[in-house]
CSV table of C-alpha atoms in Angstrom, one decimal:
chain,number,residue,atom,x,y,z
A,1,MET,CA,41.5,167.8,44.7
A,2,LYS,CA,43.2,164.0,45.0
A,3,LYS,CA,40.8,163.5,48.4
A,4,VAL,CA,37.7,164.5,46.6
A,5,ARG,CA,38.7,162.0,43.4
A,6,ILE,CA,39.5,159.3,46.0
A,7,ALA,CA,36.4,159.9,48.0
A,8,THR,CA,34.0,160.0,44.7
A,9,LEU,CA,35.9,157.0,43.4
A,10,LEU,CA,35.1,154.9,46.8
A,11,ILE,CA,31.3,155.9,46.7
A,12,ALA,CA,30.9,155.2,43.2
A,13,LEU,CA,32.5,151.6,44.1
A,14,GLY,CA,30.8,151.2,47.6
A,15,ALA,CA,27.7,151.9,45.5
A,16,ALA,CA,28.1,149.1,42.9
A,17,VAL,CA,29.4,147.0,45.3
A,18,PHE,CA,26.0,147.1,47.3
A,19,SER,CA,24.1,146.7,44.2
A,20,THR,CA,25.5,143.6,43.3
A,21,MET,CA,25.5,141.9,46.7
A,22,SER,CA,22.2,143.2,47.7
A,23,ALA,CA,20.7,141.8,44.4
A,24,PRO,CA,18.8,138.3,45.0
A,25,ARG,CA,21.0,135.3,43.5
A,26,ALA,CA,20.6,131.7,43.2
A,27,GLN,CA,22.7,129.7,45.6
A,28,GLU,CA,26.2,129.9,43.9
A,29,PRO,CA,29.5,128.3,45.0
A,30,ALA,CA,32.0,130.8,46.5
A,31,SER,CA,34.3,132.2,43.9
A,32,ASP,CA,37.6,133.5,44.4
A,33,VAL,CA,37.6,135.5,41.0
A,34,LYS,CA,37.3,139.1,42.0
A,35,PRO,CA,35.4,141.7,40.1
A,36,ALA,CA,37.1,144.9,38.5
A,37,TYR,CA,36.0,148.5,37.9
A,38,TYR,CA,37.6,150.8,35.4
A,39,ILE,CA,37.3,154.0,36.5
A,40,SER,CA,38.2,157.1,34.5
A,41,GLU,CA,37.9,160.9,35.7
A,42,PHE,CA,38.1,163.0,32.6
A,43,GLN,CA,38.2,166.8,31.7
A,44,VAL,CA,36.6,167.1,27.9
A,45,THR,CA,38.9,170.0,26.1
A,46,ASP,CA,37.3,169.2,22.8
A,47,PRO,CA,33.2,168.6,23.3
A,48,GLU,CA,32.5,167.6,19.8
A,49,GLY,CA,35.6,165.9,19.0
A,50,ILE,CA,34.8,163.4,22.2
A,51,LYS,CA,31.2,162.6,20.7
A,52,PRO,CA,32.3,159.2,18.5
A,53,TYR,CA,34.2,158.0,21.6
A,54,SER,CA,30.8,158.5,23.6
A,55,ALA,CA,28.7,156.7,21.1
A,56,GLN,CA,31.2,153.7,20.4
A,57,VAL,CA,32.7,153.1,23.8
A,58,GLU,CA,29.9,151.0,25.3
A,59,SER,CA,29.8,148.7,22.1
A,60,THR,CA,33.7,147.9,22.6
A,61,PHE,CA,33.3,146.7,26.3
A,62,LYS,CA,29.9,144.8,26.4
A,63,PRO,CA,31.3,142.0,24.7
A,64,PHE,CA,33.8,141.5,27.7
A,65,GLY,CA,30.9,141.5,30.2
A,66,GLY,CA,31.4,145.5,30.9
A,67,ARG,CA,28.5,147.7,32.1
A,68,PHE,CA,28.5,151.3,33.1
A,69,ILE,CA,28.0,151.9,36.8
A,70,VAL,CA,28.5,155.6,36.8
A,71,ARG,CA,28.5,157.2,33.3
A,72,GLY,CA,29.5,161.1,32.5
A,73,GLY,CA,28.7,164.2,33.8
A,74,GLY,CA,26.1,163.4,36.7
A,75,ASN,CA,25.9,165.0,39.7
A,76,ILE,CA,29.5,164.8,41.8
A,77,ALA,CA,28.9,165.6,45.6
A,78,SER,CA,32.3,167.0,46.9
A,79,LEU,CA,32.7,166.1,50.5
A,80,GLU,CA,36.3,167.2,51.2
A,81,GLY,CA,39.2,169.3,49.5
A,82,ALA,CA,38.9,171.0,46.3
A,83,GLY,CA,35.9,170.2,43.8
A,84,PHE,CA,36.3,168.0,40.9
A,85,ASP,CA,35.1,169.6,37.9
A,86,GLY,CA,34.6,166.9,35.4
A,87,ARG,CA,33.4,163.9,34.2
A,88,MET,CA,33.5,160.5,36.0
A,89,VAL,CA,33.0,156.9,34.6
A,90,VAL,CA,33.0,153.7,36.2
A,91,ILE,CA,32.7,150.4,34.2
A,92,ALA,CA,32.3,147.0,36.1
A,93,PHE,CA,33.9,143.8,34.6
A,94,ASP,CA,33.5,140.4,36.1
A,95,SER,CA,37.2,140.1,36.7
A,96,MET,CA,40.7,142.3,36.2
A,97,GLU,CA,41.4,139.7,33.2
A,98,LYS,CA,38.3,140.9,31.3
A,99,ALA,CA,38.7,144.7,32.2
A,100,LYS,CA,42.3,144.6,31.0
A,101,ALA,CA,41.5,142.2,27.8
A,102,TRP,CA,38.9,145.0,26.9
A,103,TYR,CA,41.3,147.8,27.5
A,104,SER,CA,43.8,146.4,25.2
A,105,SER,CA,41.2,145.0,22.5
A,106,PRO,CA,42.0,146.5,18.9
A,107,GLU,CA,38.0,147.7,19.0
A,108,TYR,CA,38.9,149.9,22.3
A,109,GLU,CA,42.7,150.5,20.8
A,110,LYS,CA,41.0,152.5,17.9
A,111,LEU,CA,38.7,154.7,20.0
A,112,LYS,CA,41.5,155.4,22.8
A,113,PRO,CA,43.4,157.9,20.1
A,114,ILE,CA,39.7,160.0,20.4
A,115,ARG,CA,39.8,160.3,23.7
A,116,HIS,CA,43.2,161.3,24.3
A,117,LYS,CA,42.8,164.0,21.7
A,118,SER,CA,39.5,165.7,23.1
A,119,ALA,CA,40.3,165.0,26.7
A,120,THR,CA,42.5,164.9,29.9
A,121,SER,CA,42.0,162.1,31.8
A,122,ARG,CA,43.6,159.6,34.6
A,123,VAL,CA,42.5,156.0,34.3
A,124,TYR,CA,42.8,153.1,36.6
A,125,ILE,CA,41.5,149.5,37.0
A,126,VAL,CA,40.8,148.8,40.4
A,127,GLU,CA,39.9,145.3,41.9
A,128,GLY,CA,37.0,144.9,44.0
A,129,PRO,CA,36.4,142.0,46.9
A,130,ALA,CA,35.7,138.3,46.0
A,131,SER,CA,31.9,137.4,45.6
């Protein structure tokens, strides 16, 4: 199960990094700032209870530059190990600092209890390569 989760996370991160690297950009000076990815794998235990969280969470991270890369119960292809029967979320931020600032913001602090009550989850913030 752990290998599948890690493989799924790596696939999601690889897709996110590829999409940002392959997008045409104006010449920019090299930056040491690394993007960061909030990753959550969770099992919903109360489908009705999680609805307020799902409806409001995006409005809490947008002010911090966050954007969905993966959201929810899409198709997850298990390649090795036991399958993952849950939801996966990946939110990209421009930096670890912005991701952490969102995670501890008063707006998101209000939503966390809803997620904790309505789902079991594992949450990470992973730093990506510098651009």
